[in-house]
């Protein structure tokens, strides 16, 4: 993990570890008005929050003001790695779910991410592109 050791326990907001906040985070280099929302029908009670690169940097500057190394690391990373650092940070801070903006949903997010769990849960996403299958962990 790129940011290992940067996001300390003192950076975390205390949340109920058994509840998944109804937030869907996404990021794109493109302006928000040009990014299609491919998850509209599946959102249900989830609130979609789309961040640009500038907004990602602002989030890190504000949320991790006590440790400027986090935002400095963001500036030093290439595109996809920048998105990874922001994704880990925003989920650490707020909880919720993250999906790439290219993700097309086939099920309701409420069905995939029930509101409460008895223990922490790891989700795996299966995808297929022209017959090639991939496994993504999240």
CSV table of C-alpha atoms in Angstrom, one decimal:
chain,number,residue,atom,x,y,z
A,1,UNK,CA,0.0,0.0,0.0
A,2,UNK,CA,1.4,3.4,-1.0
A,3,UNK,CA,0.3,5.3,2.1
A,4,UNK,CA,1.3,2.7,4.7
A,5,UNK,CA,2.2,4.4,7.9
A,6,UNK,CA,0.8,7.8,6.8
A,7,UNK,CA,-2.8,7.3,7.8
A,8,UNK,CA,-2.5,6.9,11.6
A,9,UNK,CA,-5.2,6.0,14.1
A,10,UNK,CA,-5.2,9.7,15.3
A,11,UNK,CA,-6.3,10.6,11.7
A,12,UNK,CA,-9.5,8.5,12.0
A,13,UNK,CA,-13.0,9.7,12.8
A,14,UNK,CA,-14.7,7.3,15.3
A,15,UNK,CA,-17.6,5.5,13.6
A,16,UNK,CA,-19.7,2.5,14.3
A,17,UNK,CA,-17.6,-0.3,12.9
A,18,UNK,CA,-20.7,-2.4,12.1
A,19,UNK,CA,-22.5,0.2,10.0
A,20,UNK,CA,-21.7,1.1,6.4
A,21,UNK,CA,-22.5,4.7,5.7
A,22,UNK,CA,-24.7,5.2,2.7
A,23,UNK,CA,-22.1,7.1,0.7
A,24,UNK,CA,-20.7,6.2,-2.7
A,25,UNK,CA,-17.4,7.9,-3.5
A,26,UNK,CA,-16.0,8.2,-7.0
A,27,UNK,CA,-13.2,10.3,-8.6
A,28,UNK,CA,-12.4,11.4,-12.1
A,29,UNK,CA,-9.8,13.6,-13.8
A,30,UNK,CA,-12.7,14.9,-16.0
A,31,UNK,CA,-15.0,17.7,-15.0
A,32,UNK,CA,-18.1,16.4,-13.1
A,33,UNK,CA,-20.6,17.5,-15.7
A,34,UNK,CA,-18.8,15.3,-18.3
A,35,UNK,CA,-18.7,12.1,-16.1
A,36,UNK,CA,-21.7,9.8,-16.8
A,37,UNK,CA,-23.4,8.4,-13.7
A,38,UNK,CA,-23.6,4.7,-14.6
A,39,UNK,CA,-24.9,3.8,-11.1
A,40,UNK,CA,-28.1,5.9,-11.0
A,41,UNK,CA,-30.6,3.0,-10.9
A,42,UNK,CA,-28.6,1.1,-8.3
A,43,UNK,CA,-27.9,4.0,-5.8
A,44,UNK,CA,-31.0,3.6,-3.8
A,45,UNK,CA,-30.4,5.4,-0.5
A,46,UNK,CA,-26.7,5.9,-1.2
A,47,UNK,CA,-25.5,9.5,-1.8
A,48,UNK,CA,-23.0,9.7,-4.7
A,49,UNK,CA,-20.0,12.0,-4.1
A,50,UNK,CA,-17.8,12.6,-7.1
A,51,UNK,CA,-14.5,14.3,-6.6
A,52,UNK,CA,-12.1,15.9,-9.1
A,53,UNK,CA,-8.3,15.7,-8.6
A,54,UNK,CA,-8.5,19.3,-7.2
A,55,UNK,CA,-11.2,18.2,-4.7
A,56,UNK,CA,-9.2,15.1,-3.7
A,57,UNK,CA,-6.2,17.3,-2.9
A,58,UNK,CA,-8.4,19.7,-0.9
A,59,UNK,CA,-9.9,16.8,1.0
A,60,UNK,CA,-6.4,15.5,1.9
A,61,UNK,CA,-5.1,19.0,2.8
A,62,UNK,CA,-8.1,19.6,5.1
A,63,UNK,CA,-8.6,16.1,6.6
A,64,UNK,CA,-5.0,15.4,7.3
A,65,UNK,CA,-3.8,19.0,8.1
A,66,UNK,CA,-1.8,17.7,11.1
A,67,UNK,CA,0.2,15.4,8.8
A,68,UNK,CA,1.1,17.3,5.5
A,69,UNK,CA,3.0,14.2,4.3
A,70,UNK,CA,-0.3,12.7,3.1
A,71,UNK,CA,-1.1,15.6,0.7
A,72,UNK,CA,2.6,15.8,-0.3
A,73,UNK,CA,2.5,12.1,-1.2
A,74,UNK,CA,-0.6,12.7,-3.3
A,75,UNK,CA,1.2,15.3,-5.3
A,76,UNK,CA,4.2,13.0,-5.9
A,77,UNK,CA,2.2,10.0,-7.2
A,78,UNK,CA,1.0,9.2,-10.8
A,79,UNK,CA,-2.7,9.4,-11.6
A,80,UNK,CA,-4.0,5.9,-10.6
A,81,UNK,CA,-1.9,5.9,-7.4
A,82,UNK,CA,-3.2,9.3,-6.5
A,83,UNK,CA,-6.8,8.0,-6.8
A,84,UNK,CA,-5.8,5.0,-4.6
A,85,UNK,CA,-4.4,7.2,-1.8
A,86,UNK,CA,-7.5,9.4,-1.9
A,87,UNK,CA,-9.8,6.4,-1.9
A,88,UNK,CA,-8.2,4.9,1.2
A,89,UNK,CA,-8.2,8.2,3.0
A,90,UNK,CA,-11.8,9.1,2.2
A,91,UNK,CA,-13.0,5.6,3.2
A,92,UNK,CA,-10.9,5.8,6.4
A,93,UNK,CA,-12.4,9.2,7.2
A,94,UNK,CA,-16.1,8.7,6.2
A,95,UNK,CA,-16.7,5.0,5.5
A,96,UNK,CA,-19.0,4.0,2.7
A,97,UNK,CA,-18.2,2.5,-0.7
A,98,UNK,CA,-15.9,3.4,-3.6
A,99,UNK,CA,-16.5,2.4,-7.2
A,100,UNK,CA,-14.6,3.4,-10.3
A,101,UNK,CA,-16.6,5.8,-12.5
A,102,UNK,CA,-16.6,3.2,-15.3
A,103,UNK,CA,-18.4,0.7,-13.1
A,104,UNK,CA,-21.9,-0.3,-14.4
A,105,UNK,CA,-24.1,-1.7,-11.7
A,106,UNK,CA,-26.3,-4.8,-12.0
A,107,UNK,CA,-27.6,-4.9,-8.4
A,108,UNK,CA,-28.7,-2.3,-5.9
A,109,UNK,CA,-25.9,-1.1,-3.7
A,110,UNK,CA,-28.2,-1.7,-0.7
A,111,UNK,CA,-28.2,-5.4,-1.7
A,112,UNK,CA,-24.5,-5.6,-2.0
A,113,UNK,CA,-23.6,-3.5,1.0
A,114,UNK,CA,-26.1,-4.3,3.8
A,115,UNK,CA,-26.4,-1.5,6.4
A,116,UNK,CA,-25.0,-3.6,9.3
A,117,UNK,CA,-22.5,-6.4,9.7
A,118,UNK,CA,-21.4,-8.5,12.6
A,119,UNK,CA,-17.8,-8.1,11.7
A,120,UNK,CA,-15.6,-6.1,9.2
A,121,UNK,CA,-16.2,-7.3,5.6
A,122,UNK,CA,-14.0,-7.4,2.5
A,123,UNK,CA,-15.7,-7.3,-0.9
A,124,UNK,CA,-14.4,-8.7,-4.1
A,125,UNK,CA,-15.6,-7.5,-7.5
A,126,UNK,CA,-15.6,-9.8,-10.5
A,127,UNK,CA,-15.6,-8.2,-13.9
A,128,UNK,CA,-15.3,-9.4,-17.5
A,129,UNK,CA,-14.1,-7.5,-20.5
A,130,UNK,CA,-14.3,-9.2,-23.9
A,131,UNK,CA,-14.2,-12.6,-22.3
A,132,UNK,CA,-11.2,-11.8,-20.0
A,133,UNK,CA,-12.2,-12.1,-16.4
A,134,UNK,CA,-10.7,-10.1,-13.5
A,135,UNK,CA,-10.9,-10.1,-9.8
A,136,UNK,CA,-10.7,-6.8,-7.9
A,137,UNK,CA,-10.4,-6.5,-4.1
A,138,UNK,CA,-11.8,-3.7,-2.1
